[in-house]
XYZ file of C-alpha atoms in Angstrom:
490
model
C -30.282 -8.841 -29.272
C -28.717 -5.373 -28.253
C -31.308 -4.911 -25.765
C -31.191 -8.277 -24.465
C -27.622 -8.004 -23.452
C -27.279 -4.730 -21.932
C -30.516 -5.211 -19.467
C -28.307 -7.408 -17.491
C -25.957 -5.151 -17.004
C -27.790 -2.402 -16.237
C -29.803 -4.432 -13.655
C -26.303 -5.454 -11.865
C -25.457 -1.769 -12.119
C -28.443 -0.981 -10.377
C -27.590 -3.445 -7.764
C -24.058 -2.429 -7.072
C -25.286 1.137 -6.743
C -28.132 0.409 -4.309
C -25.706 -1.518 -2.305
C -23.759 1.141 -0.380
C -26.712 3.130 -0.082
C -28.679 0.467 1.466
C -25.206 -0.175 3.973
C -25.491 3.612 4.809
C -29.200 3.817 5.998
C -28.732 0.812 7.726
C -26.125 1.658 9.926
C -27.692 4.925 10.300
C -31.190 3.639 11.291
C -29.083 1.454 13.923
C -29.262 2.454 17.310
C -25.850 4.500 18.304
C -24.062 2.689 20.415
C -22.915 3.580 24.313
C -20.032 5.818 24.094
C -20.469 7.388 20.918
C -22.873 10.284 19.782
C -25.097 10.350 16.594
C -22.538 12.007 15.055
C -19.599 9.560 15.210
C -22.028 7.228 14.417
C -23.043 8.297 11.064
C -19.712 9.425 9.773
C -19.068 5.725 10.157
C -22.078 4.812 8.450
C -20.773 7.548 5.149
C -17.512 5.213 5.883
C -18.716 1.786 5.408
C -21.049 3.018 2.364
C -17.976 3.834 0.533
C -15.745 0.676 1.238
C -18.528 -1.113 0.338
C -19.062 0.749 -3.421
C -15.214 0.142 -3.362
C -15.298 -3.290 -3.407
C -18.322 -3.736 -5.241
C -16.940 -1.417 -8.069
C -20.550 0.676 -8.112
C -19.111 3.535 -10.256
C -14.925 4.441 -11.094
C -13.055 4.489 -7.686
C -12.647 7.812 -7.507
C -15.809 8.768 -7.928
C -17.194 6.610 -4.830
C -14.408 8.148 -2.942
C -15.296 11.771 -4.102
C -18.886 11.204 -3.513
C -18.366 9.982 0.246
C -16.244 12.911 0.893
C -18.639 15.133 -0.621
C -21.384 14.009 1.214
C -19.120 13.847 4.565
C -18.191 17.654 3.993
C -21.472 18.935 3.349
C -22.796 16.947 6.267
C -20.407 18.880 8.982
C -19.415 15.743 10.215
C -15.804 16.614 11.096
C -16.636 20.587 11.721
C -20.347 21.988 11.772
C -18.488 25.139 10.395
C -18.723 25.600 6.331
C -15.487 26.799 5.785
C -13.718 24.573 8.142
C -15.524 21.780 6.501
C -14.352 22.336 3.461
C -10.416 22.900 4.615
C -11.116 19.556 6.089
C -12.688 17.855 2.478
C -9.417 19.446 1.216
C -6.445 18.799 3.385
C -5.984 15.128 1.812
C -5.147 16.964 -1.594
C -2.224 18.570 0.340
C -0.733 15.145 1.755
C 2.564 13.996 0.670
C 2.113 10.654 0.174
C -0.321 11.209 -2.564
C 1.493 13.359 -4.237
C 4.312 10.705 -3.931
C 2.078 8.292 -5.605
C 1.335 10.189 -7.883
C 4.774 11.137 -8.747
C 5.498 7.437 -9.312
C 3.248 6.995 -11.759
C 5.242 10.308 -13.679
C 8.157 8.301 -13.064
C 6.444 5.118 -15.243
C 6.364 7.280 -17.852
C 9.775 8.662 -18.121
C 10.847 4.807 -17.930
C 8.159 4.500 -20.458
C 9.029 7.298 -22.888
C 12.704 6.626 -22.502
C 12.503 3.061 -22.982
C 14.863 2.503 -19.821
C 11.886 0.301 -18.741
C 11.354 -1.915 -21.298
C 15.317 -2.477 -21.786
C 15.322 -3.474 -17.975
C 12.485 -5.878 -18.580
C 13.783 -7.761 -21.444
C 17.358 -8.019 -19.746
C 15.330 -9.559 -16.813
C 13.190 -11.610 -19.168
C 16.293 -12.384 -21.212
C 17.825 -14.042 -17.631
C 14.890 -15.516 -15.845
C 12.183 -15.469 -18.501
C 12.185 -18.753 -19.016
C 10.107 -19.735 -15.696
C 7.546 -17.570 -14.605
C 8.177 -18.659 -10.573
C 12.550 -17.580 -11.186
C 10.935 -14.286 -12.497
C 8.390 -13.889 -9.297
C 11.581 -14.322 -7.688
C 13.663 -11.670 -8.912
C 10.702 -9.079 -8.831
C 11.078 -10.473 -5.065
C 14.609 -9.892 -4.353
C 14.692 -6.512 -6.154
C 12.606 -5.114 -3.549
C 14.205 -6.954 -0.900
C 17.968 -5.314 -2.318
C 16.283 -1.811 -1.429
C 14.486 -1.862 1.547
C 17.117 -1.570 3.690
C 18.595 2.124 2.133
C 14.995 3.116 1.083
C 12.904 4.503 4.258
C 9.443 5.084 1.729
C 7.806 2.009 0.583
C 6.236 4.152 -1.599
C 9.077 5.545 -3.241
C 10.395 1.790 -3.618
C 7.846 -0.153 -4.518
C 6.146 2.704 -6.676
C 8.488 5.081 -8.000
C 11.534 1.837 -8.875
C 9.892 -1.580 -9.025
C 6.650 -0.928 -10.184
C 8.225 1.114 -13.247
C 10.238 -1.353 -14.141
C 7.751 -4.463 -13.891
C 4.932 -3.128 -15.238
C 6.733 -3.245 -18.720
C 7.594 -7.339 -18.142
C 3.677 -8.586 -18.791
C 3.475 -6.740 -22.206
C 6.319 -8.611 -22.791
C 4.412 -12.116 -22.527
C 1.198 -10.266 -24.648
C -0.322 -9.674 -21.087
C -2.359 -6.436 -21.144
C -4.344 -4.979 -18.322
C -7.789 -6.553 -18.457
C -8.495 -9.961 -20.222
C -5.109 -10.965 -20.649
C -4.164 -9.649 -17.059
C -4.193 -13.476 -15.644
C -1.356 -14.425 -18.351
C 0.928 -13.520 -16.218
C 0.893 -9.668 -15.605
C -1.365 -10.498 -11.811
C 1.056 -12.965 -10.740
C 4.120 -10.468 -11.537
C 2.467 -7.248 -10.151
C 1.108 -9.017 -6.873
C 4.183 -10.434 -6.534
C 6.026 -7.528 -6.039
C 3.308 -6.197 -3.848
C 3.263 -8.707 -1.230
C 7.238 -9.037 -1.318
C 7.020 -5.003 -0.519
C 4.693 -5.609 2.798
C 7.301 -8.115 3.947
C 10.595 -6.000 3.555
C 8.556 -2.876 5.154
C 8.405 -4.938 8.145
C 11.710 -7.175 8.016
C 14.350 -3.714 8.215
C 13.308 -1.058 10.546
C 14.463 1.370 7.898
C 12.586 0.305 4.920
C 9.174 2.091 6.615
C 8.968 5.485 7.817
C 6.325 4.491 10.315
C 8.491 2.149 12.135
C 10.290 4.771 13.430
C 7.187 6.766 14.091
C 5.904 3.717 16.112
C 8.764 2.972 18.059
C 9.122 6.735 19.208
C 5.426 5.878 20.801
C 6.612 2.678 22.099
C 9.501 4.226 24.088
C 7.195 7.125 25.267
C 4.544 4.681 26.515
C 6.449 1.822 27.459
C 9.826 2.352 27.727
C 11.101 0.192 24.779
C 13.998 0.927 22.393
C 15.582 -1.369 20.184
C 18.290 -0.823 17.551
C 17.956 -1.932 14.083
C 19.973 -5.087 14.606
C 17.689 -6.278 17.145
C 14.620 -5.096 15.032
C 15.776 -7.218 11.946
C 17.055 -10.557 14.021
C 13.295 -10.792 15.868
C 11.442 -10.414 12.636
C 13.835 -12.175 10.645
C 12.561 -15.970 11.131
C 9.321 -14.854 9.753
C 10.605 -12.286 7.075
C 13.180 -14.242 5.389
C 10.856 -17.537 4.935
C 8.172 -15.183 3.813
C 10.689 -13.899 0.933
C 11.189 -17.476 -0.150
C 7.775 -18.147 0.362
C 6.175 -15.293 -1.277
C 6.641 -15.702 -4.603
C 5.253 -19.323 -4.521
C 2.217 -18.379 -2.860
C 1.307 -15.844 -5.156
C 2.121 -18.888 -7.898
C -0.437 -20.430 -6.148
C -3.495 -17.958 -5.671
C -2.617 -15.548 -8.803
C -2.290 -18.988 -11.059
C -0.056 -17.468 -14.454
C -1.344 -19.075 -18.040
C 2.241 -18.471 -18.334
C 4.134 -21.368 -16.373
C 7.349 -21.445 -18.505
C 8.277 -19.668 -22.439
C 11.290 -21.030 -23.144
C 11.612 -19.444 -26.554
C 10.781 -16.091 -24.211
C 14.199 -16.035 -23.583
C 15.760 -16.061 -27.095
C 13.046 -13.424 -28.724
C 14.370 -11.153 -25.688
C 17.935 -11.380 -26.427
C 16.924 -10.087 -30.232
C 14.786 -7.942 -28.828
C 17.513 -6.037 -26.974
C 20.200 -6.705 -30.002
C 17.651 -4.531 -31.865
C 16.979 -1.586 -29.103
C 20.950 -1.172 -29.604
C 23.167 0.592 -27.065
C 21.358 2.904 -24.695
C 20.020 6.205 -25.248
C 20.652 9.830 -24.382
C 17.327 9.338 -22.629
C 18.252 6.275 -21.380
C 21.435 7.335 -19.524
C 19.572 10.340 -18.325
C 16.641 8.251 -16.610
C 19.282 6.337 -15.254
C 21.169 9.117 -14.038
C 17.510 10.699 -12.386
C 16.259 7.119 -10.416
C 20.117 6.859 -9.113
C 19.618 10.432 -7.741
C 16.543 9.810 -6.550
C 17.839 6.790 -4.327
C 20.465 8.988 -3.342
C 18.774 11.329 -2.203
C 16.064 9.361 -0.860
C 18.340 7.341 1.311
C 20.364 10.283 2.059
C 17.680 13.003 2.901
C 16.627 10.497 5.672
C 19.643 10.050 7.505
C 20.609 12.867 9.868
C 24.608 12.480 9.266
C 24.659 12.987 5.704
C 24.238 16.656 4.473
C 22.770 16.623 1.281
C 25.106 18.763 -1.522
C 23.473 21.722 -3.289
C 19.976 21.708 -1.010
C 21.946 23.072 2.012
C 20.000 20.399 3.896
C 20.346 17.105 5.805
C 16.991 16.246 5.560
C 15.265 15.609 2.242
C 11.261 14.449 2.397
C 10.591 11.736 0.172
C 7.821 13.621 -1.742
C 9.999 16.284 -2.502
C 12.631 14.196 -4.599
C 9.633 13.238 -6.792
C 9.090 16.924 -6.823
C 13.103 17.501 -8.069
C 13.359 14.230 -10.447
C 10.472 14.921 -12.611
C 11.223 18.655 -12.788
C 14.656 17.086 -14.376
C 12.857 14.671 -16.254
C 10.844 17.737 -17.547
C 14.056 20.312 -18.278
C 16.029 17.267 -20.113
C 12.823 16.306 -22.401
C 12.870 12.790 -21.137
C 8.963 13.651 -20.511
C 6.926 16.684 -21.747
C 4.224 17.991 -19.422
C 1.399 17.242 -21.764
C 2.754 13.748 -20.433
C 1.867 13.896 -16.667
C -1.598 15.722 -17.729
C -2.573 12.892 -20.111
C -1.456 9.941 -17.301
C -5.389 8.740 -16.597
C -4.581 6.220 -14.210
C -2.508 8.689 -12.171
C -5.297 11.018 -11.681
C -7.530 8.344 -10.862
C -5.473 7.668 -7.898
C -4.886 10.703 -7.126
C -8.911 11.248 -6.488
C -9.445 8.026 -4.767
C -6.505 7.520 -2.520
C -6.707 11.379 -1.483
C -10.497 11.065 -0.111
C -9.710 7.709 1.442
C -7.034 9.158 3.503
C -9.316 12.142 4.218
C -11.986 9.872 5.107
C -10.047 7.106 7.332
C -8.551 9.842 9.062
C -11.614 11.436 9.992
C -12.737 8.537 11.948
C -9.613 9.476 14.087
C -10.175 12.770 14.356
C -14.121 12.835 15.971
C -12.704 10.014 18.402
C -14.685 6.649 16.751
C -10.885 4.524 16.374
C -10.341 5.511 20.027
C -13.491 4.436 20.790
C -14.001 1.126 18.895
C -10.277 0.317 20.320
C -11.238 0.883 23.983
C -14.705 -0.897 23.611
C -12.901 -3.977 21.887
C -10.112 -3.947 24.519
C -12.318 -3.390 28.113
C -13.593 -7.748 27.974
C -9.618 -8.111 28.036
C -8.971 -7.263 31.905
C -10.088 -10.998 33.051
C -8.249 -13.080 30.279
C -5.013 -14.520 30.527
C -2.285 -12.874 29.378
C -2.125 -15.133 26.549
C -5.331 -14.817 25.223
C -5.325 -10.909 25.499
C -2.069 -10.644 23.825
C -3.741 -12.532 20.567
C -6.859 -10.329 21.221
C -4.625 -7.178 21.363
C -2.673 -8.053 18.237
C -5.533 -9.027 16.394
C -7.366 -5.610 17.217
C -3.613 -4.152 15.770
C -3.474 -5.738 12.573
C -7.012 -6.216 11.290
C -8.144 -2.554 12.525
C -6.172 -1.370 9.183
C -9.352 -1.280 7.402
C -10.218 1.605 8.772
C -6.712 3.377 8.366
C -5.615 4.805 5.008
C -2.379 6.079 6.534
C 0.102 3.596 8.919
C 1.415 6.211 10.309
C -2.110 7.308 11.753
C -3.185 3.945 12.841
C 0.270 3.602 14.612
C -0.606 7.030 16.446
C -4.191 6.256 17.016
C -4.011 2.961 18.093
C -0.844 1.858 19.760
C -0.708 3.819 22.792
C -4.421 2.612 23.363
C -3.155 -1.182 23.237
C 0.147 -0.661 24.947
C -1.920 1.241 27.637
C -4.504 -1.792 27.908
C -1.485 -4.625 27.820
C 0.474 -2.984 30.284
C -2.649 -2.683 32.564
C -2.894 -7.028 32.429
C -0.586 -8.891 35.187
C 1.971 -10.660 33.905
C 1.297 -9.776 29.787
C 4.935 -9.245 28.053
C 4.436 -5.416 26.843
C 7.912 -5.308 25.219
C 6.197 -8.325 23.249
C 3.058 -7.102 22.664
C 4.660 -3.923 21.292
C 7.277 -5.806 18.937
C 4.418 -7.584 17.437
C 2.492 -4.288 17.017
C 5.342 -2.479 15.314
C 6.132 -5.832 13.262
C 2.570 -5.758 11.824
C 2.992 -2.344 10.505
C 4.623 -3.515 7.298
C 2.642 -6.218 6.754
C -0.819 -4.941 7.274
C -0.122 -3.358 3.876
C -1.281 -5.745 1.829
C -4.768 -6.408 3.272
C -6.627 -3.803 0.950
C -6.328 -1.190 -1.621
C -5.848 1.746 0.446
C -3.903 0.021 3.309
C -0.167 1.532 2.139
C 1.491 3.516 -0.101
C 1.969 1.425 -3.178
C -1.354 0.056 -2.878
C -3.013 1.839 -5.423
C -0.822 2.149 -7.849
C -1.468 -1.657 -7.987
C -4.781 -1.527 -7.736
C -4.706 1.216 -10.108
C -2.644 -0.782 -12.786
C -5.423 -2.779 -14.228
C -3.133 -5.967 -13.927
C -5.250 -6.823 -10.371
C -8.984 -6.976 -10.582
C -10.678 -4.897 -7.951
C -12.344 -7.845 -6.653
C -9.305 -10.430 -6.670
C -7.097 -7.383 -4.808
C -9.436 -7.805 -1.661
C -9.403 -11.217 -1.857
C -5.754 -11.852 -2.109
C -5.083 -9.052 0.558
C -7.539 -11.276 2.832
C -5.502 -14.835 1.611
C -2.408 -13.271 2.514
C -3.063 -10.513 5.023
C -4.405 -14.048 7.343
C -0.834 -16.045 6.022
C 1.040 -13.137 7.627
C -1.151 -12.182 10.277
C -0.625 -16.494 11.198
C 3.250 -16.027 10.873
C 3.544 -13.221 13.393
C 1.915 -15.637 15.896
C 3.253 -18.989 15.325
C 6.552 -18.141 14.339
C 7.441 -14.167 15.641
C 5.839 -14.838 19.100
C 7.266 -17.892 19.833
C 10.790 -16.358 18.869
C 10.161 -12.882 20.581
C 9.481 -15.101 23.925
C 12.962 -17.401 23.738
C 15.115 -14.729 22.168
């Protein structure tokens, strides 16, 4: 009987692991194509192997990701030179958004340890617990109350919702794995989504907006002011927020529709928790500095007390907080080390970044971008607008970083829109820089907060693709039936 069960499972194992290989000699077998050398050509190949082990879960994420860098490295793909090779396999290690991921999850756990997290929760439960949709909601509206102050969707979505939320599903007896689907997906997608919608409603609540309208001005000669940012986006954004948390209703499908008894055992719950802690107030105290500081360090007219600075990066207030969290004993360092799923993350999101930015780097983004856009020239202006935006958006899964693909692959699209008669740039860029949020949510690696989603165990690898796809083509639709349209008459 023993035998019987596991040959299945090793045969699928088999399978999954054959799979990227069998991507990788394919595309390298395939003739190169015209404007690229063998080279470009088979980094790409290393590239597509490993998305495709991603999504079919062939080993622990990490590990795929480790394995394509490995074999990228020792390949001299980005630099024939050993040494260079090897500062290249290692620069992702040094990049501040993973560490700010990373520090996020360290922040879980001083909710965690504290029990600030779980006393949030149940005062959330206690209020809206009743209906799992009014609790989609507020998850929702949290994120939408910060975007505006917060310029790091990784710092607001991972290092303040996410703590918070992932304590609600235990709540309902919804654990990471088979009693994920209770109602722990719904919640955590939830508050992913909502997060690619806010990074893209308020110019302010994504640090690559800025980045991309600083190339947009350069290239184009287009400026807007945050006002003007917020009222074009804002026919699509704010129906989105209503929107949002129905949708995911609809594709995440919560066992849990309504508890109302929920409500009641929450209300004990927090009668027996008592007044709040020493840890408590100090966890408090820590996030509420970290949003200062976070909103403050990114505004040039506000000098920042004590750090002599006006300029704070976001990574470094994780850096500050958990040293706190460390001195005050709200979390011991044998803490952070024993955090799995942080370290996980760590290891995959760091060699996807190195990896989707090496595709920039030998020139194949620049090159796939040109290729795409050169049929354009004889379309209408309509018709290569769509094209152009299209190339924009869905070109994220090969970017890691939105701050890269803004750099890599906006001035290439401005350049080709502005060279078509009659095509709206101004337009064409607006729609650009409005995709930037929303692109998040399309796959695991797309933003920021993405993998501490994916990482949660709440998701299932394969659902997180496919509701990234469901809703990635739901915003992807908005910008174009409802942003265009408004961008044109406005």
């Amino acid at each position: 009987m023993t035998t019987g069960t596991q040959a299945p499972e090793a045969k699928g194992f088999r399978w999954k692991l054959i799979a990227p290989l069998a991507v990788w000699l394919l595309i390298y077998l395939w003739p190169v194509p015209a404007g690229l050398n063998a080279n470009q050509w088979h980094y790409f190949a290393i590239f597509a192997a490993v998305i495709t082990g991603l999504i079919l879960e062939s080993m622990p994420v990490g590990a795929v990701g480790l394995i394509g860098l490995t074999v990228a490295g020792v390949g001299g793909y980005i630099d024939p030179d050993p040494t260079k090779s090897l500062r290249w396999m290692l620069a992702g290690f040094a990049e501040s958004t993973v560490w700010l991921i990373v520090g996020a999850f360290v922040f879980s756990i001083g909710y965690r340890k504290s029990q600030l997290g779980r006393r949030i929760a149940l005062v959330l439960v206690q209020k809206l617990g009743t209906n799992t949709l009014g609790l989609g909601y507020a998850v929702a509206m949290s994120d939408f109350l910060l975007a505006p102050a917060t310029p790091s969707n990784t710092a607001r979505s991972g290092g303040i919702v996410y703590p918070i939320i992932s304590n609600i599903p235990r709540i309902y007896g919804s654990e990471p794995g088979p009693t994920a689907g209770k109602i722990g997906t719904y919640v955590m997608w939830t508050a992913f989504a909502s997060t690619a919608v806010t990074s893209s409603l308020f110019f302010t609540a994504l640090a690559p907006n800025a980045a991309a309208l600083a190339i947009a001005k350069k290239t184009a000669g287009i400026d807007v002011s945050w006002a003007q940012w917020f009222i074009g986006f804002a026919p699509l954004g704010l129906l989105l927020m209503v929107l949002v948390p129905l949708l995911s209703y609809a594709v995440c499908r919560p066992e849990v529709k309504s508890s109302p008894e929920i409500s009641e055992w929450a209300s004990k719950e927090l009668a027996e928790m008592g007044p709040m802690s020493r840890n408590e107030w100090i966890m408090l105290a820590l996030i509420l500095l970290a949003m200062f500081l976070w909103i403050a360090g990114s505004s040039p007219d506000i000098r920042v007390p004590l750090l002599g600075s006006n300029f704070v990066n976001a990574t470094t207030v994780v850096f500050i907080v958990i040293s706190l969290m460390l001195v005050t004993g709200v979390i011991e360092f044998a803490d952070i080390v024993a955090e799995k799923g942080a370290w996980e993350v760590f290891f995959y999101f760091t060699s996807l970044l190195t990896l989707a930015s090496g595709l920039n780097e030998i020139g194949f983004i620049k090159w796939f971008a040109t290729e795409y856009a050169k049929p354009l020239a004889g379309l209408s202006p309509s018709s290569a607008m769509l094209l152009l935006v299209a190339l924009f958006f869905w070109i994220h899964y090969f970017f890691s970083s939105i701050t890269s693909h803004a750099a890599a692959v906006l001035p290439v699209v401005l350049a080709v829109g502005s060279g078509i008669p009659d095509l709206p740039v101004t337009t064409l860029a607006m729609l650009c820089m409005y995709s930037l949020g929303l692109m998040g949510v399309i796959s695991p690696y797309a933003t920021g907060p993405a993998p501490m989603y994916f990482g949660s165990g709440y998701i299932g690898k394969g659902q997180f693709w496919g509701f990234g796809l469901i809703f990635g083509m739901l915003y992807f639709a908005g910008l174009l039936l409802i942003v265009w349209p408004w961008l044109q008459v406005h």
